[in-house]
Tab-separated table of C-alpha atoms in Angstrom:
chain	number	residue	atom	x	y	z
O	6	UNK	CA	0.000	0.000	0.000
O	7	UNK	CA	1.265	3.477	-0.842
O	8	UNK	CA	2.167	5.820	1.992
O	9	UNK	CA	1.534	9.546	2.096
O	10	UNK	CA	5.293	10.069	1.968
O	11	UNK	CA	5.263	8.369	-1.457
O	12	UNK	CA	3.188	11.248	-2.852
O	13	UNK	CA	5.148	14.207	-4.185
O	14	UNK	CA	5.150	17.323	-2.002
O	15	UNK	CA	3.232	19.403	-4.558
O	16	UNK	CA	0.449	16.795	-4.667
O	17	UNK	CA	0.293	16.584	-0.859
O	18	UNK	CA	-0.011	20.364	-0.614
O	19	UNK	CA	-2.752	20.361	-3.249
O	20	UNK	CA	-4.706	17.690	-1.357
O	21	UNK	CA	-4.216	19.493	1.942
O	22	UNK	CA	-5.632	22.717	0.512
O	23	UNK	CA	-8.480	21.153	-1.491
O	24	UNK	CA	-11.888	22.040	-0.013
O	25	UNK	CA	-13.078	18.449	0.509
O	26	UNK	CA	-14.853	19.201	3.781
O	27	UNK	CA	-15.640	22.881	3.283
O	28	UNK	CA	-18.882	22.365	1.378
O	29	UNK	CA	-22.116	20.947	2.677
O	30	UNK	CA	-25.559	20.833	1.083
O	31	UNK	CA	-27.823	23.782	1.730
O	32	UNK	CA	-31.437	23.147	2.797
O	33	UNK	CA	-33.513	22.402	-0.283
O	34	UNK	CA	-30.563	21.248	-2.397
O	35	UNK	CA	-31.152	17.849	-4.012
O	36	UNK	CA	-27.791	16.868	-2.516
O	37	UNK	CA	-29.179	17.298	1.006
O	38	UNK	CA	-30.968	13.960	0.627
O	39	UNK	CA	-28.444	12.289	-1.670
O	40	UNK	CA	-27.186	9.755	0.844
O	41	UNK	CA	-30.367	8.111	2.044
O	42	UNK	CA	-31.281	4.439	2.414
O	43	UNK	CA	-33.155	2.963	-0.527
O	44	UNK	CA	-36.894	2.889	0.045
O	45	UNK	CA	-37.452	0.089	-2.461
O	46	UNK	CA	-35.540	-2.915	-3.776
O	47	UNK	CA	-32.826	-2.374	-6.369
O	48	UNK	CA	-34.919	-4.470	-8.744
O	49	UNK	CA	-37.424	-1.584	-8.770
O	50	UNK	CA	-34.875	1.253	-9.044
O	51	UNK	CA	-33.937	3.453	-11.983
O	52	UNK	CA	-30.134	3.714	-12.137
O	53	UNK	CA	-27.948	6.413	-13.717
O	54	UNK	CA	-24.219	6.919	-14.157
O	55	UNK	CA	-22.171	9.998	-13.352
O	56	UNK	CA	-18.480	9.939	-14.209
O	57	UNK	CA	-15.525	12.277	-13.863
O	58	UNK	CA	-13.741	10.682	-16.821
O	59	UNK	CA	-14.285	13.703	-19.071
O	60	UNK	CA	-16.294	11.701	-21.611
O	61	UNK	CA	-18.296	13.355	-24.375
O	62	UNK	CA	-20.105	12.297	-27.513
O	63	UNK	CA	-18.803	13.160	-30.971
O	64	UNK	CA	-20.492	16.438	-31.839
O	65	UNK	CA	-20.581	17.652	-28.234
O	66	UNK	CA	-18.000	20.254	-27.266
O	67	UNK	CA	-15.018	18.491	-25.688
O	68	UNK	CA	-14.103	19.417	-22.136
O	69	UNK	CA	-11.711	22.349	-22.173
O	70	UNK	CA	-8.451	21.064	-20.734
O	71	UNK	CA	-6.890	24.539	-20.999
O	72	UNK	CA	-9.032	26.070	-18.225
O	73	UNK	CA	-6.534	26.529	-15.412
O	74	UNK	CA	-8.745	25.451	-12.484
O	75	UNK	CA	-10.670	22.862	-14.532
O	76	UNK	CA	-13.714	22.779	-16.781
O	77	UNK	CA	-16.733	22.614	-14.452
O	78	UNK	CA	-19.285	21.955	-17.198
O	79	UNK	CA	-20.964	18.603	-17.804
O	80	UNK	CA	-22.110	16.534	-20.771
O	81	UNK	CA	-25.444	14.732	-20.974
O	82	UNK	CA	-25.151	11.254	-22.470
O	83	UNK	CA	-28.281	9.445	-23.688
O	84	UNK	CA	-28.812	5.975	-22.246
O	85	UNK	CA	-28.860	4.321	-25.671
O	86	UNK	CA	-25.298	5.465	-26.420
O	87	UNK	CA	-22.589	2.907	-27.108
O	88	UNK	CA	-19.858	3.674	-24.548
O	89	UNK	CA	-17.167	2.983	-27.164
O	90	UNK	CA	-18.344	6.049	-29.113
O	91	UNK	CA	-17.478	8.335	-26.209
O	92	UNK	CA	-14.411	10.537	-26.504
O	93	UNK	CA	-12.175	11.143	-23.503
O	94	UNK	CA	-11.014	14.670	-22.672
O	95	UNK	CA	-9.132	14.142	-19.418
O	96	UNK	CA	-6.223	16.274	-18.316
O	97	UNK	CA	-5.242	14.498	-15.116
O	98	UNK	CA	-1.553	13.655	-15.049
O	99	UNK	CA	-2.311	11.180	-12.256
O	100	UNK	CA	-4.551	8.941	-14.364
O	101	UNK	CA	-3.401	6.325	-16.857
O	102	UNK	CA	-6.062	6.402	-19.582
O	103	UNK	CA	-4.908	3.248	-21.378
O	104	UNK	CA	-7.570	0.883	-20.028
O	105	UNK	CA	-10.457	3.319	-20.467
O	106	UNK	CA	-9.389	4.099	-24.017
O	107	UNK	CA	-9.633	0.359	-24.770
O	108	UNK	CA	-12.976	-0.112	-22.988
O	109	UNK	CA	-15.036	2.912	-21.947
O	110	UNK	CA	-17.087	0.629	-19.677
O	111	UNK	CA	-14.220	0.796	-17.169
O	112	UNK	CA	-15.151	4.426	-16.473
O	113	UNK	CA	-18.719	4.462	-17.775
O	114	UNK	CA	-20.227	0.973	-17.312
O	115	UNK	CA	-23.380	1.599	-19.309
O	116	UNK	CA	-23.239	-1.817	-20.997
O	117	UNK	CA	-23.013	-3.450	-17.552
O	118	UNK	CA	-26.099	-1.506	-16.378
O	119	UNK	CA	-28.020	-2.717	-19.418
O	120	UNK	CA	-26.993	-6.293	-18.657
O	121	UNK	CA	-28.123	-5.874	-15.038
O	122	UNK	CA	-31.491	-4.619	-16.280
O	123	UNK	CA	-31.877	-7.574	-18.658
O	124	UNK	CA	-31.091	-9.972	-15.788
O	125	UNK	CA	-33.685	-8.208	-13.608
O	126	UNK	CA	-31.102	-6.985	-11.087
O	127	UNK	CA	-32.151	-3.335	-11.501
O	128	UNK	CA	-35.517	-1.893	-12.456
O	129	UNK	CA	-34.407	0.310	-15.341
O	130	UNK	CA	-31.529	2.249	-16.837
O	131	UNK	CA	-31.957	6.025	-16.845
O	132	UNK	CA	-32.592	7.800	-20.134
O	133	UNK	CA	-29.685	10.189	-19.459
O	134	UNK	CA	-26.302	9.918	-17.763
O	135	UNK	CA	-23.704	12.608	-17.052
O	136	UNK	CA	-20.010	13.201	-17.455
O	137	UNK	CA	-17.788	15.762	-15.768
O	138	UNK	CA	-14.084	16.354	-16.167
O	139	UNK	CA	-11.970	15.240	-13.230
O	140	UNK	CA	-9.099	17.158	-11.633
O	141	UNK	CA	-11.143	20.259	-10.863
O	142	UNK	CA	-8.778	22.360	-8.772
O	143	UNK	CA	-11.345	25.162	-8.313
O	144	UNK	CA	-14.625	23.344	-7.550
O	145	UNK	CA	-16.827	26.284	-6.436
O	146	UNK	CA	-18.729	26.625	-9.741
O	147	UNK	CA	-19.008	22.839	-9.985
O	148	UNK	CA	-20.498	22.644	-6.484
O	149	UNK	CA	-22.762	25.688	-6.793
O	150	UNK	CA	-23.948	25.355	-10.398
O	151	UNK	CA	-23.076	22.273	-12.463
O	152	UNK	CA	-23.555	19.515	-9.885
O	153	UNK	CA	-26.899	20.902	-8.591
O	154	UNK	CA	-28.145	21.136	-12.193
O	155	UNK	CA	-27.256	17.492	-12.830
O	156	UNK	CA	-28.878	16.521	-9.505
O	157	UNK	CA	-32.048	18.372	-10.563
O	158	UNK	CA	-32.095	16.563	-13.916
O	159	UNK	CA	-31.620	13.195	-12.231
O	160	UNK	CA	-34.419	13.985	-9.777
O	161	UNK	CA	-36.697	15.119	-12.636
O	162	UNK	CA	-36.098	11.752	-14.318
O	163	UNK	CA	-36.946	10.041	-11.018
O	164	UNK	CA	-33.579	8.309	-10.768
O	165	UNK	CA	-33.325	6.295	-7.553
O	166	UNK	CA	-29.644	5.307	-7.634
O	167	UNK	CA	-26.633	7.083	-9.113
O	168	UNK	CA	-23.349	5.264	-9.586
O	169	UNK	CA	-20.426	7.682	-9.456
O	170	UNK	CA	-17.346	6.493	-11.295
O	171	UNK	CA	-14.584	8.864	-10.188
O	172	UNK	CA	-11.651	8.886	-12.570
């Protein structure tokens, strides 16, 4: 297992200063009830994916890897999309993209969700799924605008379970 001392000083300082614990949901935010026990069996739940792999469809604007603090926008991905069509716009120097470039299901397991639905393990697959870019050094706009908008869309679609695949 890696030790904290194995991480370069610049990375440790970044992690120390990152506002992991500085944000909490405000009353009324969809996120305020995000971590609640399921009220029904998984076999009756609608499931969606949210990834930070920076995936987008051909024809959608790619994530802008030149934005210094990170692109806080998101891309909506229809549920009937073939994951292999997705393009990856990830700028993280800490992430080896090789496996995901071979099989997008490693970061966006949409085919696996469909298989689970066919086997009756989940109720349904959401009509829309969402992709963000990872390595957001300045997350304020992500937390205050983009993520609440995606949460609203998921709630509007009556999604019961969201699988986050952080990349």
